[in-house]
mmCIF file of C-alpha atoms in Angstrom:
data_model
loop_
_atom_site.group_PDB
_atom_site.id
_atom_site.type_symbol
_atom_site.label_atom_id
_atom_site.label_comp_id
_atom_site.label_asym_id
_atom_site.label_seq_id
_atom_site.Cartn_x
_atom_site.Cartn_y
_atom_site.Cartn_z
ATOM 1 C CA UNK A 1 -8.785 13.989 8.289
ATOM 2 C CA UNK A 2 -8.328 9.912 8.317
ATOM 3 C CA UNK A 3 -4.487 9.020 8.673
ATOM 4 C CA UNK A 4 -2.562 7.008 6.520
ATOM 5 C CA UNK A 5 -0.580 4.050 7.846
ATOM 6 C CA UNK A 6 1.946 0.833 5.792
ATOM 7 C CA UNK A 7 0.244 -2.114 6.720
ATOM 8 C CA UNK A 8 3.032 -4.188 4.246
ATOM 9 C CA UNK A 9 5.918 -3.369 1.952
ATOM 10 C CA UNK A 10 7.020 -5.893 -1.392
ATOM 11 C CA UNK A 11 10.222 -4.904 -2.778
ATOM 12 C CA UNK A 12 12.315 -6.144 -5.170
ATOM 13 C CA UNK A 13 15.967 -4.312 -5.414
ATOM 14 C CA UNK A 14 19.634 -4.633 -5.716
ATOM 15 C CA UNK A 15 19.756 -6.321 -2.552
ATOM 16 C CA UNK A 16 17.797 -8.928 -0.578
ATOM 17 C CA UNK A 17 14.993 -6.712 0.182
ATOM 18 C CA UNK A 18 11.719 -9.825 -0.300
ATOM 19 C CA UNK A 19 12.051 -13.025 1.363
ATOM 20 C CA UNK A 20 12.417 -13.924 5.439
ATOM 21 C CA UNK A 21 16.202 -12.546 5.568
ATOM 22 C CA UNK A 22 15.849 -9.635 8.228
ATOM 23 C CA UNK A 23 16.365 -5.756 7.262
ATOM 24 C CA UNK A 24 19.620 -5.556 6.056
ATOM 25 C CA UNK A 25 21.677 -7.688 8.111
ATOM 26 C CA UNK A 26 23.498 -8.990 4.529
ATOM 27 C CA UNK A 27 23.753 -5.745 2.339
ATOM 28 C CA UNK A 28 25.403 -6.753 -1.142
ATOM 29 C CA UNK A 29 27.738 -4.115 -2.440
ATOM 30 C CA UNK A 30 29.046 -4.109 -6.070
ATOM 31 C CA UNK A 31 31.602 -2.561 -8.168
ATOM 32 C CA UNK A 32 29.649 -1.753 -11.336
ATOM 33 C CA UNK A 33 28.169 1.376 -12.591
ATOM 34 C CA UNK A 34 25.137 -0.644 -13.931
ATOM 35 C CA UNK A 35 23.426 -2.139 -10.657
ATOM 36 C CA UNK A 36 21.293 -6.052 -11.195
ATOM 37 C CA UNK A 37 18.517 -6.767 -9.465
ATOM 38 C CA UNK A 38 17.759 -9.485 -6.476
ATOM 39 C CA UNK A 39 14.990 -11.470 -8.433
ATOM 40 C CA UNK A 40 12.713 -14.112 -6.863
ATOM 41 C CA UNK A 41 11.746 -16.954 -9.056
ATOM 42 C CA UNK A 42 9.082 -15.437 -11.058
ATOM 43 C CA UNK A 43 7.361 -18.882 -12.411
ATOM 44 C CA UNK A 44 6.277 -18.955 -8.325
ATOM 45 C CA UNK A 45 4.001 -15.890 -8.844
ATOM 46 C CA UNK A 46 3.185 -15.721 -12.249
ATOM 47 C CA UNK A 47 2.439 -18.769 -14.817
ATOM 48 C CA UNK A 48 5.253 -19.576 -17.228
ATOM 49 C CA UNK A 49 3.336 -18.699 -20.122
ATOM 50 C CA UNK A 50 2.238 -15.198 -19.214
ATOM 51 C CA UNK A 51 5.750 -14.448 -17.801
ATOM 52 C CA UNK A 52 7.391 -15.347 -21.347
ATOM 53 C CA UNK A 53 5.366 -12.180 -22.628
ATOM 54 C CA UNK A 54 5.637 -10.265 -19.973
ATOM 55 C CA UNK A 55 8.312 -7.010 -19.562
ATOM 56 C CA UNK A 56 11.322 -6.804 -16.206
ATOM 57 C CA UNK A 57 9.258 -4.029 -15.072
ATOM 58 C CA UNK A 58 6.185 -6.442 -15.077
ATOM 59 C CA UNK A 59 7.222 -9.219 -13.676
ATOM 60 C CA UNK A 60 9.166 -7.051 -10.746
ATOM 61 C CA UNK A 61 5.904 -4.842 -10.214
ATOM 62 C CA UNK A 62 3.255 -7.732 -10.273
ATOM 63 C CA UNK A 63 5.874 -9.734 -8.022
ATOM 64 C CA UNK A 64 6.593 -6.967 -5.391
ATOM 65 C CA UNK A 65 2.505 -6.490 -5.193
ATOM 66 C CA UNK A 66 2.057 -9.610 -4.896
ATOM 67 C CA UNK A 67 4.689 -9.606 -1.604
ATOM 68 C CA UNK A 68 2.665 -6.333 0.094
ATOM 69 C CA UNK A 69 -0.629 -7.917 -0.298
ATOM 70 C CA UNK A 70 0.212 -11.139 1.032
ATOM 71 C CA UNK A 71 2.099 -9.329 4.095
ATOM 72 C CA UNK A 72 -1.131 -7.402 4.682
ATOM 73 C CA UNK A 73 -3.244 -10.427 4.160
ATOM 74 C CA UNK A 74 -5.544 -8.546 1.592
ATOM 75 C CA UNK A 75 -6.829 -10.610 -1.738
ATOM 76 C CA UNK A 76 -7.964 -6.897 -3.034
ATOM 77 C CA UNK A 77 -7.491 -2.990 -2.701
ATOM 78 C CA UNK A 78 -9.910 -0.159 -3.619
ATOM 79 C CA UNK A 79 -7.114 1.123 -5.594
ATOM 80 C CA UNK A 80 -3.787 0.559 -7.501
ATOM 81 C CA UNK A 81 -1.490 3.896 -8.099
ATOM 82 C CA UNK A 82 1.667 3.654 -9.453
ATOM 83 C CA UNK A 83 4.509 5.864 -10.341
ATOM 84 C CA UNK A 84 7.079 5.207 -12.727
ATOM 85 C CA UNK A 85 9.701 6.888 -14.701
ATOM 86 C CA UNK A 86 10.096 5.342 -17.922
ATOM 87 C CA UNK A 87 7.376 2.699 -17.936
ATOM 88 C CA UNK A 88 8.659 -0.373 -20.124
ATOM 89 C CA UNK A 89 11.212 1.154 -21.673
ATOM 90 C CA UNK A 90 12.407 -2.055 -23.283
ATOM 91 C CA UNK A 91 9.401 -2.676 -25.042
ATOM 92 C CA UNK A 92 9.779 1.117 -26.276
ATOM 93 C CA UNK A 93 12.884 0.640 -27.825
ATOM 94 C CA UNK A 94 12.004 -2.775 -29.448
ATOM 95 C CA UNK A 95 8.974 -1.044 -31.368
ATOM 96 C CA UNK A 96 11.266 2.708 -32.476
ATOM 97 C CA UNK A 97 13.638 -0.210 -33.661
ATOM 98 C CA UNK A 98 11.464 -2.200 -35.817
ATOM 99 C CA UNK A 99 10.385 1.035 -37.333
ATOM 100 C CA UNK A 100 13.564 1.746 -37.984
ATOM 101 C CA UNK A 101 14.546 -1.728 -38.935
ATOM 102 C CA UNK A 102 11.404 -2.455 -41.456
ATOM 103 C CA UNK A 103 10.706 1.005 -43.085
ATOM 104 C CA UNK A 104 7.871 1.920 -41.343
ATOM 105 C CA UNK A 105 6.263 -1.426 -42.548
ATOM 106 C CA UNK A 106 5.328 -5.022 -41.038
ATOM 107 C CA UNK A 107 5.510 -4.064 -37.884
ATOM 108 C CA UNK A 108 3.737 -6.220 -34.912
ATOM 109 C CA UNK A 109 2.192 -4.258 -31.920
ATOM 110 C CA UNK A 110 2.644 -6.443 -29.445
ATOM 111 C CA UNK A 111 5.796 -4.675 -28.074
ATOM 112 C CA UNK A 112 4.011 -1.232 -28.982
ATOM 113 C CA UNK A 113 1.025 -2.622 -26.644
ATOM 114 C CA UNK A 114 2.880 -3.684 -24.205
ATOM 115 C CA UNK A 115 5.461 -0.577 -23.735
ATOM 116 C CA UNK A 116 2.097 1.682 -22.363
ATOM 117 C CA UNK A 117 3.492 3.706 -18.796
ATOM 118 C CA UNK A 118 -0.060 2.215 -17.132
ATOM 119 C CA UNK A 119 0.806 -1.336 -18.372
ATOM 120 C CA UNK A 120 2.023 -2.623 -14.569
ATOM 121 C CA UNK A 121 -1.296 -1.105 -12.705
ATOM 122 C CA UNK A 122 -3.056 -2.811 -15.508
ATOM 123 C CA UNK A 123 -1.616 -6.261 -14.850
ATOM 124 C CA UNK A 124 -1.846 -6.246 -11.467
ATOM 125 C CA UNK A 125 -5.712 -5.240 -11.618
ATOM 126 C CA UNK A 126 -6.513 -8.133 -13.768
ATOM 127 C CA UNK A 127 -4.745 -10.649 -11.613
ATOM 128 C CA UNK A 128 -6.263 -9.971 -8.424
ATOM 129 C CA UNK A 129 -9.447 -8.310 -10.313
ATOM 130 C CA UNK A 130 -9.931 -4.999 -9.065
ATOM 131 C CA UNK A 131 -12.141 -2.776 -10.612
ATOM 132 C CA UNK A 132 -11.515 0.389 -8.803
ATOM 133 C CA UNK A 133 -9.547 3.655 -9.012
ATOM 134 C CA UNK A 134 -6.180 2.647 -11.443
ATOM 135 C CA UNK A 135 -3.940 5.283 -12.027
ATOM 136 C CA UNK A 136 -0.014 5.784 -13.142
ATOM 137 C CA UNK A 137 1.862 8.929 -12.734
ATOM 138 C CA UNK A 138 4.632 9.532 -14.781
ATOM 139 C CA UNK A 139 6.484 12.388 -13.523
ATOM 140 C CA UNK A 140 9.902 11.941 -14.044
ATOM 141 C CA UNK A 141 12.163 11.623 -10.830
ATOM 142 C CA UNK A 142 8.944 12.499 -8.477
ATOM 143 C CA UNK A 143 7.237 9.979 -10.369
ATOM 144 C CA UNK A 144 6.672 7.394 -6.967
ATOM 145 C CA UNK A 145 5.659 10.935 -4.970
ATOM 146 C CA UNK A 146 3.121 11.981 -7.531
ATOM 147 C CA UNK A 147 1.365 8.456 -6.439
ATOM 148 C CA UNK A 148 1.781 8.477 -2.854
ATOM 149 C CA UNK A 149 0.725 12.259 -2.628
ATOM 150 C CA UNK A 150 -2.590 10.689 -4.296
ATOM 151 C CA UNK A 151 -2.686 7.505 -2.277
ATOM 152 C CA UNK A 152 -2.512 10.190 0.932
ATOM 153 C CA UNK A 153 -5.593 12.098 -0.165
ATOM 154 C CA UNK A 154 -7.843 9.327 -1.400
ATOM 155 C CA UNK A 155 -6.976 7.692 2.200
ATOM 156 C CA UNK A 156 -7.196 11.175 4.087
ATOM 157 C CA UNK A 157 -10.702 12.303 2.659
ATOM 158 C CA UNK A 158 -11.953 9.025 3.298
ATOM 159 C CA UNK A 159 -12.227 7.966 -0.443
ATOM 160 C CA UNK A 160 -10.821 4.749 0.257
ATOM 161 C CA UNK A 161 -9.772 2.801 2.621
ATOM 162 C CA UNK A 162 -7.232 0.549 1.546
ATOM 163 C CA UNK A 163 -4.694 0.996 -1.546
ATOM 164 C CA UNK A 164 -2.239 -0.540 -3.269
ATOM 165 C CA UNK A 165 0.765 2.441 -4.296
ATOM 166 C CA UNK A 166 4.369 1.451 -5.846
ATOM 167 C CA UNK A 167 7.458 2.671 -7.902
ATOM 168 C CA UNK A 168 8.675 0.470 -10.776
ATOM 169 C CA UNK A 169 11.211 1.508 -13.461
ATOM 170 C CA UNK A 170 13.693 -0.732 -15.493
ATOM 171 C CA UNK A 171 16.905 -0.814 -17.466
ATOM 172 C CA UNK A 172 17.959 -1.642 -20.862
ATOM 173 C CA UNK A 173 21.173 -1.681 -22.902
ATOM 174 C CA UNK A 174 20.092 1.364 -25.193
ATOM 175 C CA UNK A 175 19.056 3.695 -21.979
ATOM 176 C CA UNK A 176 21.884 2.712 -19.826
ATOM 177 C CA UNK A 177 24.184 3.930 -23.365
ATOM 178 C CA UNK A 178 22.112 7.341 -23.405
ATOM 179 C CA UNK A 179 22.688 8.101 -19.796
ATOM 180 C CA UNK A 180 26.715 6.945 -20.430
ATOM 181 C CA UNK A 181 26.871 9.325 -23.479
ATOM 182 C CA UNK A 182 25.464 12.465 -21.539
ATOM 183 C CA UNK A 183 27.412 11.943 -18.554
ATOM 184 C CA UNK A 184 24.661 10.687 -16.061
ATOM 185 C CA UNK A 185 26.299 7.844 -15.273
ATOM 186 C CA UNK A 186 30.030 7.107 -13.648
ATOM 187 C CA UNK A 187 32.804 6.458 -15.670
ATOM 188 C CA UNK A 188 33.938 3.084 -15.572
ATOM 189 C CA UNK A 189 33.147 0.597 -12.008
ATOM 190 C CA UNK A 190 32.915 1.918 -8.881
ATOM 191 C CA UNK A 191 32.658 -0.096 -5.561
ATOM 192 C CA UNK A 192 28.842 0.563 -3.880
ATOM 193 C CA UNK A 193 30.011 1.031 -0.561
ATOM 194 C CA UNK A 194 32.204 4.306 -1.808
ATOM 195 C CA UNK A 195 29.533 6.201 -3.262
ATOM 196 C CA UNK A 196 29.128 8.797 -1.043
ATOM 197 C CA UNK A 197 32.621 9.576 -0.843
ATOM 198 C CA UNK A 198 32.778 9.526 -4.694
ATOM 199 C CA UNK A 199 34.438 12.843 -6.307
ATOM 200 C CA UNK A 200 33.253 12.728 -9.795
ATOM 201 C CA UNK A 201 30.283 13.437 -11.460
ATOM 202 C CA UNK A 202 27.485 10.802 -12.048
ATOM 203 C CA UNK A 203 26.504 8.277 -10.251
ATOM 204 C CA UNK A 204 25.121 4.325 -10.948
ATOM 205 C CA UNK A 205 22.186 3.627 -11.821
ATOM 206 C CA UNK A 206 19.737 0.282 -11.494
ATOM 207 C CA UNK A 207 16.461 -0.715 -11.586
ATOM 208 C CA UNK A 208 13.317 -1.819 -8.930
ATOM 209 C CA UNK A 209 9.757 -1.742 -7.598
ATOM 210 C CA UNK A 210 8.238 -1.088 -4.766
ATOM 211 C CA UNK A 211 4.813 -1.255 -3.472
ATOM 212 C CA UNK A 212 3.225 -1.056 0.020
ATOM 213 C CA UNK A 213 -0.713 -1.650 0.632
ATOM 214 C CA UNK A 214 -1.912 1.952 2.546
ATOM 215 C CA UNK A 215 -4.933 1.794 4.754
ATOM 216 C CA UNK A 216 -6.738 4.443 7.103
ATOM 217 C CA UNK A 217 -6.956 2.329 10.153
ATOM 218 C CA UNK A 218 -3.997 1.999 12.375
ATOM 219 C CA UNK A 219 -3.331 -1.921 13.463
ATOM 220 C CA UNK A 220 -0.824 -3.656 15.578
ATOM 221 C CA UNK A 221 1.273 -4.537 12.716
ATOM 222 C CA UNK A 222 1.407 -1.092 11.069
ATOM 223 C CA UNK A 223 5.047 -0.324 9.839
ATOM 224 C CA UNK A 224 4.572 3.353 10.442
ATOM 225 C CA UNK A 225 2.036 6.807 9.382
ATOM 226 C CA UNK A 226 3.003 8.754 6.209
ATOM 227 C CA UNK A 227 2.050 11.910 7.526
ATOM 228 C CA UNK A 228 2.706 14.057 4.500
ATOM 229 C CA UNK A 229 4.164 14.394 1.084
ATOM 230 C CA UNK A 230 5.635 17.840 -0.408
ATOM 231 C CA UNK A 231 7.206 18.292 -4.203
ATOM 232 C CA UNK A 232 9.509 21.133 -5.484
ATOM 233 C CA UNK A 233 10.041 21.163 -9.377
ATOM 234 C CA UNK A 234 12.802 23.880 -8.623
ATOM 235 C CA UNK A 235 15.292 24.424 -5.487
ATOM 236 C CA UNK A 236 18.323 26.431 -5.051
ATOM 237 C CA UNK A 237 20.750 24.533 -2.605
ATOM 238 C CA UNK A 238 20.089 27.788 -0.389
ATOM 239 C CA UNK A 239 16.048 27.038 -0.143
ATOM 240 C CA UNK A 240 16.657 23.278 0.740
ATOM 241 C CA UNK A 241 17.103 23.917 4.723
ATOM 242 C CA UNK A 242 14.537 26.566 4.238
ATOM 243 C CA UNK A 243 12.045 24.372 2.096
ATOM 244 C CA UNK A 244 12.279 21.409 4.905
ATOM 245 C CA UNK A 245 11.524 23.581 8.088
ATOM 246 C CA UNK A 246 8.675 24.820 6.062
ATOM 247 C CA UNK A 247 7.780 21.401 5.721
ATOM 248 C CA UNK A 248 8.162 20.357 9.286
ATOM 249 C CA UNK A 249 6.689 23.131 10.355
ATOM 250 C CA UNK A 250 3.500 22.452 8.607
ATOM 251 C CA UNK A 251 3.389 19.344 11.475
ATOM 252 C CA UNK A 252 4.303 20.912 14.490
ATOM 253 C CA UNK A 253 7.746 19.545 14.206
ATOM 254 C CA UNK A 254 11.039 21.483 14.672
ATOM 255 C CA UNK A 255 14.459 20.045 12.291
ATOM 256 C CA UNK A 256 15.795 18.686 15.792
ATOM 257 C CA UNK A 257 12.623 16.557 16.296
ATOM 258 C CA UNK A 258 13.576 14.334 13.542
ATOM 259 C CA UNK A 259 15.101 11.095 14.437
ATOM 260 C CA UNK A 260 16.904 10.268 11.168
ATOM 261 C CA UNK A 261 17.037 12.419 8.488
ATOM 262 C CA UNK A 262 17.544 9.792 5.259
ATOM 263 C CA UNK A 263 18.984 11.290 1.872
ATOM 264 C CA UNK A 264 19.013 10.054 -1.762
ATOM 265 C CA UNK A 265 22.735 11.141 -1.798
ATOM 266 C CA UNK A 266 24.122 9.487 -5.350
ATOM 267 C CA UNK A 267 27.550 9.936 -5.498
ATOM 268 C CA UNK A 268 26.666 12.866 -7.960
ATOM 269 C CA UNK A 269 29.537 15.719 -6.727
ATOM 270 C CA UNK A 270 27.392 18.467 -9.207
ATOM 271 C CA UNK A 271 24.119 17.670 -7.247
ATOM 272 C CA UNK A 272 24.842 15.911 -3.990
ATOM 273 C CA UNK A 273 25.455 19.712 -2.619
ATOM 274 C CA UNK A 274 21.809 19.893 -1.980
ATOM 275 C CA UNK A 275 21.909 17.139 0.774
ATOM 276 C CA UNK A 276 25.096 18.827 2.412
ATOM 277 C CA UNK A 277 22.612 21.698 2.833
ATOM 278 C CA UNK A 278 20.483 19.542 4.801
ATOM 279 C CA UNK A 279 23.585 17.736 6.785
ATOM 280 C CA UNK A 280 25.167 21.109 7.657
ATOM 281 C CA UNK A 281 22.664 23.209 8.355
ATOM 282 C CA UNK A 282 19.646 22.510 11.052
ATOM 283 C CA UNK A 283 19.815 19.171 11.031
ATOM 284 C CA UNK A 284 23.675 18.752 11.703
ATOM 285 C CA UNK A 285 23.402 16.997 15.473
ATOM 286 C CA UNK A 286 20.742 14.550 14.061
ATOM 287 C CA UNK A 287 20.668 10.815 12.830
ATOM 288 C CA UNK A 288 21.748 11.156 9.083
ATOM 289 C CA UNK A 289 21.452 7.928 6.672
ATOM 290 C CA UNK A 290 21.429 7.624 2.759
ATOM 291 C CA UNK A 291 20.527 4.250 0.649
ATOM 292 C CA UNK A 292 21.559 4.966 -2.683
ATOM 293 C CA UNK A 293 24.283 3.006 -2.868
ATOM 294 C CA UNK A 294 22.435 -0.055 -1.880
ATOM 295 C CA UNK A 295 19.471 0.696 -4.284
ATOM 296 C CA UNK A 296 21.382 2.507 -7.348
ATOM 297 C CA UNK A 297 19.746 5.241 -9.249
ATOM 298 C CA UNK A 298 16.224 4.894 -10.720
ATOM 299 C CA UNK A 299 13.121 7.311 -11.077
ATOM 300 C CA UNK A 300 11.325 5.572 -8.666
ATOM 301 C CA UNK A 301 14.468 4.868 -6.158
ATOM 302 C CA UNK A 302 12.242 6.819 -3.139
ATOM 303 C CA UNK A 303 10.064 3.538 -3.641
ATOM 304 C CA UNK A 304 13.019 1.896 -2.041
ATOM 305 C CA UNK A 305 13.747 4.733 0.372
ATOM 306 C CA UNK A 306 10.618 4.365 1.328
ATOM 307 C CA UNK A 307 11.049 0.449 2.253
ATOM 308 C CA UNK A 308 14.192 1.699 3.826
ATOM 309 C CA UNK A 309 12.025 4.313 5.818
ATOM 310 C CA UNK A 310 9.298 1.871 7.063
ATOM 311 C CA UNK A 311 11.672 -0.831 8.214
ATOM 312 C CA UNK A 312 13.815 1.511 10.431
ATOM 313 C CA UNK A 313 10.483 2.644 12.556
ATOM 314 C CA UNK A 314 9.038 -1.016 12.823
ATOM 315 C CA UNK A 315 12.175 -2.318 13.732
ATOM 316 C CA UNK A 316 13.643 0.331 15.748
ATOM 317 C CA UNK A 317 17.228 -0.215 14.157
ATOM 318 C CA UNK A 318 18.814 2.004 11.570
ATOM 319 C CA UNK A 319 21.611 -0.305 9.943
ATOM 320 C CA UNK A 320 25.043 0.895 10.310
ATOM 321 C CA UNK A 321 25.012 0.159 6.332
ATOM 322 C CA UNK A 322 23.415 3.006 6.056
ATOM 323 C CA UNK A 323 24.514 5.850 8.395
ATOM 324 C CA UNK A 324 26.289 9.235 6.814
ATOM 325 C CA UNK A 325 27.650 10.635 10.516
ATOM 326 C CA UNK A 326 28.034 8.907 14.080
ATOM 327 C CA UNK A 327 24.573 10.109 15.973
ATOM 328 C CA UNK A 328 22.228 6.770 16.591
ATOM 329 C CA UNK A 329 19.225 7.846 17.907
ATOM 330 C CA UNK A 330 18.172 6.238 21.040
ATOM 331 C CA UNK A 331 14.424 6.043 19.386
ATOM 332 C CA UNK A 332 12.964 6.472 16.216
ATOM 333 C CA UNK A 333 9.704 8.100 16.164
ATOM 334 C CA UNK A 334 10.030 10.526 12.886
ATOM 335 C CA UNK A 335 11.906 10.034 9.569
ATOM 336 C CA UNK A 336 12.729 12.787 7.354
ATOM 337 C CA UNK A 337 13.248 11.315 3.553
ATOM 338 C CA UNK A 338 14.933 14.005 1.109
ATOM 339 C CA UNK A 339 15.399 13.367 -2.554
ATOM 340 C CA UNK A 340 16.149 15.410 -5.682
ATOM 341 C CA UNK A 341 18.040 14.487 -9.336
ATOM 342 C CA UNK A 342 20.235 16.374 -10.494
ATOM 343 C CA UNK A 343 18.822 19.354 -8.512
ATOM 344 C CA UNK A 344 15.270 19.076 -9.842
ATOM 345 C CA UNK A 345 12.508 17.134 -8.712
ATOM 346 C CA UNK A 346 12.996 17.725 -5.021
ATOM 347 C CA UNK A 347 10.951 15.602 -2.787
ATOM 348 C CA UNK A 348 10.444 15.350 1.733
ATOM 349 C CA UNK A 349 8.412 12.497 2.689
ATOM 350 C CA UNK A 350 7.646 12.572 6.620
ATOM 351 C CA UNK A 351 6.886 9.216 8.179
ATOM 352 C CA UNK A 352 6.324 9.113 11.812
ATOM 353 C CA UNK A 353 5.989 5.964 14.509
ATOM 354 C CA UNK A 354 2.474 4.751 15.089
#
């Protein structure tokens, strides 16, 4: 089967993840549980009049696309497949509150139109006018996996050969109150840079997108291969180390093979067990890094791990910003990314040097 290689990355984040600034040199760190994003100026990618109608989650997905495809110097894809979490969840809420609000009556549909999971995929299809294979996956946490599992496939069996896949989920007041009143989120601020040594439950949460153009043909300016993609709906912290060799083993790769092994640790003491399974166990003596406290908590955060992952193999540097232990490997040829919420949804993406 083909392989499957970044050719480009657009991300828009909590920190300075689109423009010329290099990878990380300038992480921002904040002391909120409620992370804001890094926006670009939106009227330079999208008209003033159809930004005005246009959700967050939009305007960051149609933005971030608009960054990969311009790295990879493509005008069109065969393909757009996104994942996302809670889709325009601020559009939801405006329509279930003028239901509430006007009996049931009067109501306008615009919001109700635009609130659709598949509404980012949409807009970015009609702006650069492809006509192809347009999906969304909405699978909670393994939302962003769901469409780069796909993206893999239609690449590997030679469906396609070029693709457009990305992560977008956003915040609003109502959601952000929801996840304070069930104890998902931290109590009161909390400075970024402590996460990992936090000792409480929840963690802080934020918003993004992500999106990378995928092709099958390997070129000079390749960030790195996605070689595969494996989900668990269910892991005991005992099956993690068990459920990644498995994984690895799959590619001919033993646990001490791996270069860095990068974790969606959250600052969650309930759940961030799970990754101490991983740290601990047979991957103890190798490269460990987490980016959670630079990206904040989101459905589709992997989107952002996954910037995180491609950047570290082009550039052959893993930022001290984001190292759990002292190892630095002296190359980087295979990244290990692990990810689960709240001990569901468990997810190892394997990216390898080209």
């Amino acid at each position: 089967m083909k392989k499957v290689y970044i050719q480009s990355t657009g991300c828009i984040s909590a920190q300075q993840s689109w423009g010329e600034e290099a990878f990380l040199t300038n992480p921002l760190f904040y002391e909120t549980n409620v992370l804001p994003v890094v926006a670009p100026d939106y009227k330079q990618y999208i008209s003033a009049a159809a930004a005005r109608r246009m959700a967050k989650a939009i305007k960051m997905g149609v933005t971030a696309s608009h960054f990969a495809m311009k790295e990879a110097g493509v005008e069109n894809v065969d393909a757009i497949i996104t994942g996302t979490g809670l889709g325009l969840v601020r559009d939801s809420e405006k329509f279930v509150s003028a239901i509430i609000e006007n009996g049931e009556q009067y109501l306008t549909p615009t919001a109700f139109i635009q609130s659709t999971h598949n509404t980012v995929a949409g807009q970015i299809a009609l702006g650069i006018d492809c006509k192809g294979y347009n999906l969304t996956y909405v699978h909670d946490s393994n939302s962003f996996e769901s469409a780069l599992l796909d993206s893999i496939m239609q690449l590997q069996t030679g469906e396609l050969s070029s693709l457009l896949v990305g992560g977008v989920d956003e915040l609003w007041d109502h959601t952000v109150a929801i996840h304070q009143l069930i104890g998902h989120l931290k109590e009161g601020d909390l400075h970024t840079q402590q996460l990992r040594q936090s000792k409480t439950s929840g963690t802080v949460f934020a918003e993004g997108a992500g999106f990378f153009v995928l092709e099958s043909e390997k070129k000079a300016t390749s960030y790195a291969e996605i070689v595969d993609v494996e989900l668990y709906g269910h892991l005991s912290p005992e099956e993690v180390n068990v459920a990644a060799k498995a994984f690895l083993k799959k590619q001919g790769i033993a646990p001490h093979e791996v270069d860095v092994l990068l974790l969606g640790t959250n600052g969650d003491i309930d759940y961030d067990g799970y990754y101490h399974q991983l740290c601990e166990g047979d991957f103890a003596e190798t490269s460990q890094a987490y980016y959670k406290h630079l990206s904040g908590e989101f459905h589709t955060a992997t989107a952002f791990g996954t910037w995180v992952a491609a950047h570290t193999i082009k550039s052959q540097i893993l930022p001290e910003v984001l190292r759990c232990n002292d190892t630095v490997p002296s190359q980087i040829n295979t990244v290990l990314l692990y990810d689960q919420y709240r001990g569901e949804n468990h997810s190892f993406i394997l990216f390898r040097k080209c």
